[in-house]
GROMACS .gro file of C-alpha atoms in nm:
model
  372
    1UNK     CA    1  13.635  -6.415  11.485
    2UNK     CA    2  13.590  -6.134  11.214
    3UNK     CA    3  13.206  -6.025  11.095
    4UNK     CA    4  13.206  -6.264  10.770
    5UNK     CA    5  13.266  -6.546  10.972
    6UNK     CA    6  13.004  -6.434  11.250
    7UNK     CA    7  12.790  -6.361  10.983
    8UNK     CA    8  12.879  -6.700  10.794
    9UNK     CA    9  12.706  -6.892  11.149
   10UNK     CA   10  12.402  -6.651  11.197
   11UNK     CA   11  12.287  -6.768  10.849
   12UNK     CA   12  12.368  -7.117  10.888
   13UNK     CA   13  12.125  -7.039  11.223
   14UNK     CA   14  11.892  -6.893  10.962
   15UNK     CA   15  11.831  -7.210  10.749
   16UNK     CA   16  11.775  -7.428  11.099
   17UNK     CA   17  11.415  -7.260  11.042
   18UNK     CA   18  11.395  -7.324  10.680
   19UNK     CA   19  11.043  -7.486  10.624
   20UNK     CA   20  10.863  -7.351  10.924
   21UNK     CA   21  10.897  -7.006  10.920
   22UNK     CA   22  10.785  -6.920  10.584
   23UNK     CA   23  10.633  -6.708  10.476
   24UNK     CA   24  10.817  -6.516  10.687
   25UNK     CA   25  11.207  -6.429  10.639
   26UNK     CA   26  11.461  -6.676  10.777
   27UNK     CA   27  11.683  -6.477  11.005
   28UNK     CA   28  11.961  -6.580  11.222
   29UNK     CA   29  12.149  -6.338  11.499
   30UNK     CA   30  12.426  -6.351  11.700
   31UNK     CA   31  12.478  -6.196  12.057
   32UNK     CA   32  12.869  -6.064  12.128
   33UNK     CA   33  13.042  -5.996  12.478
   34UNK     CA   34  13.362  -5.819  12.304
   35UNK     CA   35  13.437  -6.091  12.089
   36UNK     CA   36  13.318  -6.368  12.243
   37UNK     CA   37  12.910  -6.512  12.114
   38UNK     CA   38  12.694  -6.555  12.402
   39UNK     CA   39  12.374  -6.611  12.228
   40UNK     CA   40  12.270  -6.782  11.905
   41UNK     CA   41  11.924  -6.726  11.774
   42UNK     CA   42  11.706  -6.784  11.493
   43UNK     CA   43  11.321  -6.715  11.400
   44UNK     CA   44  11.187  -7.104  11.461
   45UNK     CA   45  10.864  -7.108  11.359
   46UNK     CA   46  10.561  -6.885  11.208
   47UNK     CA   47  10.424  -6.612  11.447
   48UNK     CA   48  10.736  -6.702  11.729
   49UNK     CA   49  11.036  -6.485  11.807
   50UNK     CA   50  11.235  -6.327  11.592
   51UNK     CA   51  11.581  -6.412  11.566
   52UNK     CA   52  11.731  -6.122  11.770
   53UNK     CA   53  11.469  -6.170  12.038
   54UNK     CA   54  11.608  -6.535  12.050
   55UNK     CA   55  11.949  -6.418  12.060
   56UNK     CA   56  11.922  -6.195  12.354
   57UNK     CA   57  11.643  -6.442  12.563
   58UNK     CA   58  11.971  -6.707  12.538
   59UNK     CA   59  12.258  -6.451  12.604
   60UNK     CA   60  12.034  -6.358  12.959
   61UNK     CA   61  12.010  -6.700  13.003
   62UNK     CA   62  12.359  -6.728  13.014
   63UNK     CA   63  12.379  -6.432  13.263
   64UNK     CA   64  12.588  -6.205  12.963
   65UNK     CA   65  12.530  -5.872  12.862
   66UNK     CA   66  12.658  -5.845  12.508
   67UNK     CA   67  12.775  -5.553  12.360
   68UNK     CA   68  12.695  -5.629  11.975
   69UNK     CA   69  12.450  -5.831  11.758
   70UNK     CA   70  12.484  -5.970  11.436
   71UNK     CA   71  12.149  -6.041  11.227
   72UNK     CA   72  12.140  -6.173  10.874
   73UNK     CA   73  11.860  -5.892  10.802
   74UNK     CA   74  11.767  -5.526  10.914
   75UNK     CA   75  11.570  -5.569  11.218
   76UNK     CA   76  11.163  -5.505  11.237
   77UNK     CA   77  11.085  -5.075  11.386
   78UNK     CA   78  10.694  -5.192  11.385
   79UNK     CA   79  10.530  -5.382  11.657
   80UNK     CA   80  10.430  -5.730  11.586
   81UNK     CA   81  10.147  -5.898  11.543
   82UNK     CA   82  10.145  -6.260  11.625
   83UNK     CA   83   9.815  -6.431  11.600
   84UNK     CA   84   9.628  -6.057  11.702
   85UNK     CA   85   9.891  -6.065  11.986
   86UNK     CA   86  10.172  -5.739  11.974
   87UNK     CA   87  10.525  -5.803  12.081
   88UNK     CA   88  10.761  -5.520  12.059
   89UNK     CA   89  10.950  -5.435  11.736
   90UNK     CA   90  11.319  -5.588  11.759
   91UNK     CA   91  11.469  -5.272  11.757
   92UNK     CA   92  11.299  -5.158  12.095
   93UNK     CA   93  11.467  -5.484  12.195
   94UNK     CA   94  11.802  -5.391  12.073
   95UNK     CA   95  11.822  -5.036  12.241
   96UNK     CA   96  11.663  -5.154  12.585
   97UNK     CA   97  11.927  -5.423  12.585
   98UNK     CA   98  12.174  -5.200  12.587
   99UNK     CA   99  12.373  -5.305  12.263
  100UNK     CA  100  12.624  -5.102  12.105
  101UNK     CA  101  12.665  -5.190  11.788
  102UNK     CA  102  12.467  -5.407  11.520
  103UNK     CA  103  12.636  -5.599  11.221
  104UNK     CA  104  12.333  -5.606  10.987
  105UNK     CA  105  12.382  -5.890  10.644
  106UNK     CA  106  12.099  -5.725  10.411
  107UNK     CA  107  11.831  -5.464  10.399
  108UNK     CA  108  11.479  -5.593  10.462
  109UNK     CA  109  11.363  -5.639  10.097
  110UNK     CA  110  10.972  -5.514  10.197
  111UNK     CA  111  11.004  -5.168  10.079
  112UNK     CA  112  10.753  -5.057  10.301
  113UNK     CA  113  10.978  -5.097  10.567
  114UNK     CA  114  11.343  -5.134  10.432
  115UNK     CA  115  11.571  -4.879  10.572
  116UNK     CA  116  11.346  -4.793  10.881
  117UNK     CA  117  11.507  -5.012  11.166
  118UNK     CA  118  11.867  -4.862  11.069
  119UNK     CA  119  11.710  -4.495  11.118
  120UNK     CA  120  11.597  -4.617  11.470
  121UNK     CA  121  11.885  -4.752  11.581
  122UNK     CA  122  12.106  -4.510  11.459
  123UNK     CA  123  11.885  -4.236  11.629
  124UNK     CA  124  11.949  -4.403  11.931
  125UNK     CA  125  12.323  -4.346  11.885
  126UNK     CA  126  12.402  -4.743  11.822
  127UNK     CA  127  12.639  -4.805  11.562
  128UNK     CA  128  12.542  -5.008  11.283
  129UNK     CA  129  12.696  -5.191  11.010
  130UNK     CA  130  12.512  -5.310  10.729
  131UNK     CA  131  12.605  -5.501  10.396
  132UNK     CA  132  12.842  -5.792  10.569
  133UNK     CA  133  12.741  -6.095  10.355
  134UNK     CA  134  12.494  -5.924  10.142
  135UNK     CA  135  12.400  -6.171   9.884
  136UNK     CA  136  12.449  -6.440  10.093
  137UNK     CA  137  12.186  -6.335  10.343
  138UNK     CA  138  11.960  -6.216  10.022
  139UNK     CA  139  11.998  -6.553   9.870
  140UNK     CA  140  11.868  -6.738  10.169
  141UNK     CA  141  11.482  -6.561  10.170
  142UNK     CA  142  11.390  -6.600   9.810
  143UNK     CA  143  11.062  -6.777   9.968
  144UNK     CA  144  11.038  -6.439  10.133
  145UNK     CA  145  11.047  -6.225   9.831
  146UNK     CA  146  10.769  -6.425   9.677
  147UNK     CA  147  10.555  -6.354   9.918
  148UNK     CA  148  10.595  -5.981   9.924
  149UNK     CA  149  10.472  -6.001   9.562
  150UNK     CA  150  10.171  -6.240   9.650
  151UNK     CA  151   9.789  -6.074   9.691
  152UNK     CA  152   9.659  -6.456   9.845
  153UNK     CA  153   9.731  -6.613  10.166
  154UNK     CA  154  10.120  -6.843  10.179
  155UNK     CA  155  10.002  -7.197  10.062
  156UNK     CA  156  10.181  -7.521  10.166
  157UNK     CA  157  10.046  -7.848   9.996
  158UNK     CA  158  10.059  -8.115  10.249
  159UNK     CA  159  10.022  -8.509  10.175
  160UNK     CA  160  10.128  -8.836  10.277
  161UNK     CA  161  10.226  -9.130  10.071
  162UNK     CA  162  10.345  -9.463  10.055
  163UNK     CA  163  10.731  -9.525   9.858
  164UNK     CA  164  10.541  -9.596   9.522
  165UNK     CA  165  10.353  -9.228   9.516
  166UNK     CA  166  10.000  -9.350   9.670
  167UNK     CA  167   9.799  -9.151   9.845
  168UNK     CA  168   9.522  -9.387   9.957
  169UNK     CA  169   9.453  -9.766   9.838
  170UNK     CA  170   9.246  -9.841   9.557
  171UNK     CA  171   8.945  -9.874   9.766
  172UNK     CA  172   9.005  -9.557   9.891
  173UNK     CA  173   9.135  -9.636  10.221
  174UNK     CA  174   9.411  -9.413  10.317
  175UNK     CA  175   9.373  -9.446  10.710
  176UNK     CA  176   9.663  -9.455  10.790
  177UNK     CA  177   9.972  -9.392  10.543
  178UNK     CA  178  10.186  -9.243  10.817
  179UNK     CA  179  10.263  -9.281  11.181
  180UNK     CA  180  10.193  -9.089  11.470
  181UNK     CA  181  10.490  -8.867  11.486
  182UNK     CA  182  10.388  -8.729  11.129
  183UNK     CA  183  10.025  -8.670  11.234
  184UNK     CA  184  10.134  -8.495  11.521
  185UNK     CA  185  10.361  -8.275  11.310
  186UNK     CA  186  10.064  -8.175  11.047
  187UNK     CA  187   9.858  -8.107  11.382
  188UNK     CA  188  10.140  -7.847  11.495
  189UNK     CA  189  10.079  -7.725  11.192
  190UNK     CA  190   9.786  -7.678  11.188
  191UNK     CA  191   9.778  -7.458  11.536
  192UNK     CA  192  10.074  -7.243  11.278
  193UNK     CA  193   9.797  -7.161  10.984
  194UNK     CA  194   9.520  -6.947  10.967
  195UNK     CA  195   9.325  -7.195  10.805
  196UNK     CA  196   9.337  -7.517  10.659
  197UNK     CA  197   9.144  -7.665  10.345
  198UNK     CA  198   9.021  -7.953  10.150
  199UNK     CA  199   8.854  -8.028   9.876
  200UNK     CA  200   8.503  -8.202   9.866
  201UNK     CA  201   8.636  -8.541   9.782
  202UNK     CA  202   8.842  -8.575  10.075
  203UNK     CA  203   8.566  -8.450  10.277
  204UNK     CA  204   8.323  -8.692  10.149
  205UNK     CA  205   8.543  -8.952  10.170
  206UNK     CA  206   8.771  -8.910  10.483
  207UNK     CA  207   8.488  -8.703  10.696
  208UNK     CA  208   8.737  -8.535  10.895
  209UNK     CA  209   8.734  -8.321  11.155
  210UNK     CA  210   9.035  -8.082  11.076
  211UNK     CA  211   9.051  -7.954  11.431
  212UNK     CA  212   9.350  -7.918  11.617
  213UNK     CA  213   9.396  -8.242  11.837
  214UNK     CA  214   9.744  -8.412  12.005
  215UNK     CA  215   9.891  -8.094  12.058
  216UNK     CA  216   9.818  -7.707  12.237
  217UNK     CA  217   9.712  -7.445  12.019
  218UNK     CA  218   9.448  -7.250  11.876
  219UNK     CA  219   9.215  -7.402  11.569
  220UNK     CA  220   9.280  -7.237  11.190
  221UNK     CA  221   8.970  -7.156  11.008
  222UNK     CA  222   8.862  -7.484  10.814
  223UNK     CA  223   8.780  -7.489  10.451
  224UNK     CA  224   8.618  -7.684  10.212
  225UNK     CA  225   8.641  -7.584   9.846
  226UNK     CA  226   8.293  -7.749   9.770
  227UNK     CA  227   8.104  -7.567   9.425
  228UNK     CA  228   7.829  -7.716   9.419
  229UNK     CA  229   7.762  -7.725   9.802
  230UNK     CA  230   7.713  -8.069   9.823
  231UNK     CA  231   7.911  -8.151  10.209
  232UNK     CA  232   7.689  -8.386  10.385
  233UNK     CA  233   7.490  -8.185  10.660
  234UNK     CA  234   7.606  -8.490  10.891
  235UNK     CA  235   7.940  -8.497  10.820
  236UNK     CA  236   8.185  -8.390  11.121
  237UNK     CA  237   8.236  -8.075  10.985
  238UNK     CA  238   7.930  -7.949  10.996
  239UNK     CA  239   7.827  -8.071  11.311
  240UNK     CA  240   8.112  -7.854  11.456
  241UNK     CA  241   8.043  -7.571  11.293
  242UNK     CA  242   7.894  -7.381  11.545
  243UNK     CA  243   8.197  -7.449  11.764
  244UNK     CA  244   8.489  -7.443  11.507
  245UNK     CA  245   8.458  -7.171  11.237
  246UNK     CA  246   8.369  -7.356  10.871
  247UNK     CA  247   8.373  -7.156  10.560
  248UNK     CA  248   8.226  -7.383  10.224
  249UNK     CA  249   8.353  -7.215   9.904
  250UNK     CA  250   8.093  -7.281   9.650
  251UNK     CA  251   8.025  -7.157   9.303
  252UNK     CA  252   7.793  -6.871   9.260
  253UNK     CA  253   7.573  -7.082   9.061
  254UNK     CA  254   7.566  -7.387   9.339
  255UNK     CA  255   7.161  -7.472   9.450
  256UNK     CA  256   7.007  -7.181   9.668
  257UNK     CA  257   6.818  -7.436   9.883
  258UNK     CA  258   7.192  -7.633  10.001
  259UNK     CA  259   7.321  -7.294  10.078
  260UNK     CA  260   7.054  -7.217  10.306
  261UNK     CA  261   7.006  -7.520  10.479
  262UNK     CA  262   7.441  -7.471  10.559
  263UNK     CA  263   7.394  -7.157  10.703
  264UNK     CA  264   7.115  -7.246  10.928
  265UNK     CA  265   7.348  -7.501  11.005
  266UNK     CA  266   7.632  -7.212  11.135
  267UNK     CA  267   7.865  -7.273  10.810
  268UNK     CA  268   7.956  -6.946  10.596
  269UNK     CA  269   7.962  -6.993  10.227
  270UNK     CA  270   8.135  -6.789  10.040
  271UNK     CA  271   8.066  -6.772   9.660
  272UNK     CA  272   8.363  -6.789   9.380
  273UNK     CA  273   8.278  -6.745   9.044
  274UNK     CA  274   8.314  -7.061   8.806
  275UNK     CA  275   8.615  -7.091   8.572
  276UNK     CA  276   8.534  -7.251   8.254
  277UNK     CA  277   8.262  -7.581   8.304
  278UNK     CA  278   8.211  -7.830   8.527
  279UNK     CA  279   8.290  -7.803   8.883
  280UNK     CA  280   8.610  -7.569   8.863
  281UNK     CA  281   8.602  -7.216   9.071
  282UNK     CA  282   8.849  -6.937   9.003
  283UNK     CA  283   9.084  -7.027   9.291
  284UNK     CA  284   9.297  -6.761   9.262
  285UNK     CA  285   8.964  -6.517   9.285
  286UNK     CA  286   8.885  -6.757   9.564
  287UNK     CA  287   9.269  -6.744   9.732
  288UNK     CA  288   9.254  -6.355   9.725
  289UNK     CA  289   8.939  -6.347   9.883
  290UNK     CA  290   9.098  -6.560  10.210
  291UNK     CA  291   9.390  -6.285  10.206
  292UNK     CA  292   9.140  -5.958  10.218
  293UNK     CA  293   9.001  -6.175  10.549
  294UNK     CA  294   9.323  -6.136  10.704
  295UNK     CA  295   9.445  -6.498  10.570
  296UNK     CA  296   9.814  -6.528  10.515
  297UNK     CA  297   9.928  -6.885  10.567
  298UNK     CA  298   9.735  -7.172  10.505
  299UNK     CA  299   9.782  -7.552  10.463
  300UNK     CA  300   9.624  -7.779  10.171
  301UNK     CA  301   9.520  -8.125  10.262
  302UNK     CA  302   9.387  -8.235   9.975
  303UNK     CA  303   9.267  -8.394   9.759
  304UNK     CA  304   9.488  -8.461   9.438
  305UNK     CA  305   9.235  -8.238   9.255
  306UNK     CA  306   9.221  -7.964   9.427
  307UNK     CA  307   9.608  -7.972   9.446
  308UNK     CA  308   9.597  -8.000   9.085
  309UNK     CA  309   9.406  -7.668   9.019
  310UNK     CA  310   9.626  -7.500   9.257
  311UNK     CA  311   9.858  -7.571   9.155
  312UNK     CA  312   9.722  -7.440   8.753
  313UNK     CA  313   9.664  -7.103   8.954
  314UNK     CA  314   9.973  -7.075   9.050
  315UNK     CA  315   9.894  -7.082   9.415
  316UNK     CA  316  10.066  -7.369   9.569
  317UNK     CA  317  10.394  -7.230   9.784
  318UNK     CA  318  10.539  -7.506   9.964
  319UNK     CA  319  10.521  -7.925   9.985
  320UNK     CA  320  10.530  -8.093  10.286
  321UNK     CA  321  10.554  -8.440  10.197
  322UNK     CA  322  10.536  -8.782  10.456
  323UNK     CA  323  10.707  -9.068  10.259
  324UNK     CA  324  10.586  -9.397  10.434
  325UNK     CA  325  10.807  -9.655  10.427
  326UNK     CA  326  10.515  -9.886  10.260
  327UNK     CA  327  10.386 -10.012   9.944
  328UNK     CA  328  10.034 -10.048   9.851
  329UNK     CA  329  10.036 -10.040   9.431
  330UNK     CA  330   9.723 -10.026   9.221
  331UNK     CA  331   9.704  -9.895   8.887
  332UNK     CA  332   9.398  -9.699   8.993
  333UNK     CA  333   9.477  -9.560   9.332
  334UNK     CA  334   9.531  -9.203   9.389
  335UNK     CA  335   9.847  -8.992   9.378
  336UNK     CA  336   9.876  -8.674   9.557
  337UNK     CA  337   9.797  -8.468   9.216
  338UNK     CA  338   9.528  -8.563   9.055
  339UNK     CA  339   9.404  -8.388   8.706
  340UNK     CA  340   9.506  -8.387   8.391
  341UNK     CA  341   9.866  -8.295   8.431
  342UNK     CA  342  10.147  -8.153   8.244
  343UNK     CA  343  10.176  -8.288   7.888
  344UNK     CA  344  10.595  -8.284   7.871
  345UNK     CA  345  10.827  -8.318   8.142
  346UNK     CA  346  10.942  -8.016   8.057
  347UNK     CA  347  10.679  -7.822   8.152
  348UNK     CA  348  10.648  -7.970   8.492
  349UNK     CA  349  10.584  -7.782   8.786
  350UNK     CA  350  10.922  -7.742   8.947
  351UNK     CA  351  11.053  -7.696   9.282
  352UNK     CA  352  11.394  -7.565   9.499
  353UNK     CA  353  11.563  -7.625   9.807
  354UNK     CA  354  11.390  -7.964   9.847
  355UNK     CA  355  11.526  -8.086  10.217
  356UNK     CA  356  11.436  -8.426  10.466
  357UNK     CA  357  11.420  -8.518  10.796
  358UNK     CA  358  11.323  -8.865  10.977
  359UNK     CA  359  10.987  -8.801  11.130
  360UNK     CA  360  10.925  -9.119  11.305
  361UNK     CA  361  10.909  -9.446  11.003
  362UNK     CA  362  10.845  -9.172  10.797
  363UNK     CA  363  11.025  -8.910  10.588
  364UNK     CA  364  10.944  -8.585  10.606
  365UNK     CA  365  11.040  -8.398  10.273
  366UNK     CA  366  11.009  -7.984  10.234
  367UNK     CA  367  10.993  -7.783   9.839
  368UNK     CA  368  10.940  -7.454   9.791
  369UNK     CA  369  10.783  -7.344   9.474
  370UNK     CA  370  11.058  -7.223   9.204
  371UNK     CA  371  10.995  -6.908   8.982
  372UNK     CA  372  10.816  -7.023   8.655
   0.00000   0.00000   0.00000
């Protein structure tokens, strides 16, 4: 097997983690005894091992010691940091595993570090060869080069619905659209995020808990995008706030008196200035504010409206959407984006690399937001 077609199977190992690993880059590696793959690898999942890490754990596995790698992109020379946890850089990996030589597809497209893992390894007298596959292995992490140009946390909007685009019946009852194996995948999500948000319709009418529950892992900050402070002081999430971290985003105008009465209660508030009238905030004011606090990936779980103004800022990312294999109808029950809308179909919001999978009865279906 030559390096294109090595490289050709590391980034069709790259895609298996389309949907899950972003904002991070998809990366898929190879381990070689001579010419002979003995590991396969790929970066999974947000804040797991990277690709070449994978690659090597499976080669050992196998009891080989290969002599080359092939990666889709220049390897990390920084330690890193997964969930305030450090895991050696892959290029620390590389050398202590002994590997000759390193088939590289592109350059990392960060600036800040592009170029830096080749100067390690080549310091450490491996051989490397970079450029196999360029544009291929470029054209796979567009989601990737988005974010490098974002100053707000990665945002994935994530809904359920039934077949004809409902989001809850026309009561209001949306308990439950999907089945269990889709809850449990937004849960797994959830322990994936740094935080998770809602607007204050949803958490007037749904009174969730947004905790982590069905699965292992720890709890994202919770967020309610509330301006005029109204959450009910009874409401699950604010009973739990001493417990599990809630942060109320409110306008700067919202009553002095609410305010108070949440924070004696153990929930921060966190002013955003308005944006035009009514009840709208500056989200994208708001959004950067969650990124200088160290957020960089959160998930969305409605409402429609608050979808719908992120959507206006600019600052939805990726759609995770669980198609129900149900109908429910009702001219006036909700869809999962609510406002006003686009006027023309041609100025709709549009998305790329829209993919599915069977998650249970359900469909799960994955869209990345597409340049304007």
């Amino acid at each position: 097997m030559n390096r294109d077609a090595w490289m050709r199977e590391a980034i069709e190992l790259a895609l298996r983690g389309r949907g899950d690993v972003e904002p991070n880059p998809r990366v898929g590696a190879l381990a070689i005894e001579g010419s002979r793959i003995v590991g396969r690898g790929w970066h999974r999942h947000w804040g797991g091992a990277h690709a070449e890490i994978d690659a090597l754990a499976d080669a050992r596995q196998r009891g080989a010691r290969p002599d080359t790698i092939v990666i889709t992109m220049e390897p990390c020379s920084t330690p890193l940091g997964v969930k305030e946890k450090k895991t050696p850089a892959c290029t620390a990996a590389i050398v202590e595993a002994g590997i000759k030589r390193v088939i590289v597809g592109a350059a990392d497209p960060d600036p800040r570090h592009r170029g830096a893992g080749f100067a390690v390894l080549e310091d450490a007298g491996i051989e490397v060869a970079d450029g196999v596959l360029a544009p291929q292995c470029r054209a796979i992490n567009h989601p990737f080069e988005r974010w490098l140009g974002l100053d707000r946390p990665w945002t994935i909007a994530k809904y359920a619905m039934t077949l004809d685009g409902k989001t809850a019946a026309p009561t209001g009852e949306s308990r439950w659209i999907s089945g269990l194996p889709a809850r449990r995948k937004v849960h797994e999500l959830r322990t994936l995020v740094d935080a998770v948000a809602i607007g204050f319709r949803t958490a007037r009418a749904d009174d969730p808990e947004l905790t982590v529950r069905h699965v292992e892992g720890p709890q994202p900050l919770r967020i309610v995008v509330d301006p005029w402070a109204e959450i009910d002081v009874e409401s699950k999430l604010v009973r739990l706030a001493p417990e599990v971290p809630l942060l109320v985003m409110a306008h700067e105008e919202a009553d002095p008196v609410r305010v108070t009465r949440l924070r004696d209660l153990g929930v921060e508030v966190e002013f955003v200035k308005g944006a035009g009238t009514g009840r709208r905030l500056h989200l994208l004011d708001g959004w950067r504010a969650l990124r200088r606090r160290g957020v960089r990936r959160m998930m969305v779980e409605g409402g429609g409206a608050l979808i719908a103004q992120l959507l206006g800022w600019d600052c939805i990312d990726q759609v995770l959407a669980f198609v129900a294999p149900k109908m429910i109808g009702g001219q006036f029950a909700p869809s999962p984006v609510a406002g006003e809308g686009r006027p023309f179909m041609a100025e709709a919001w549009r998305f790329s690399e829209m993919t599915w999978s069977a998650c249970g009865e359900d469909l799960a279906i994955v869209a990345f937001r597409a340049d304007p």
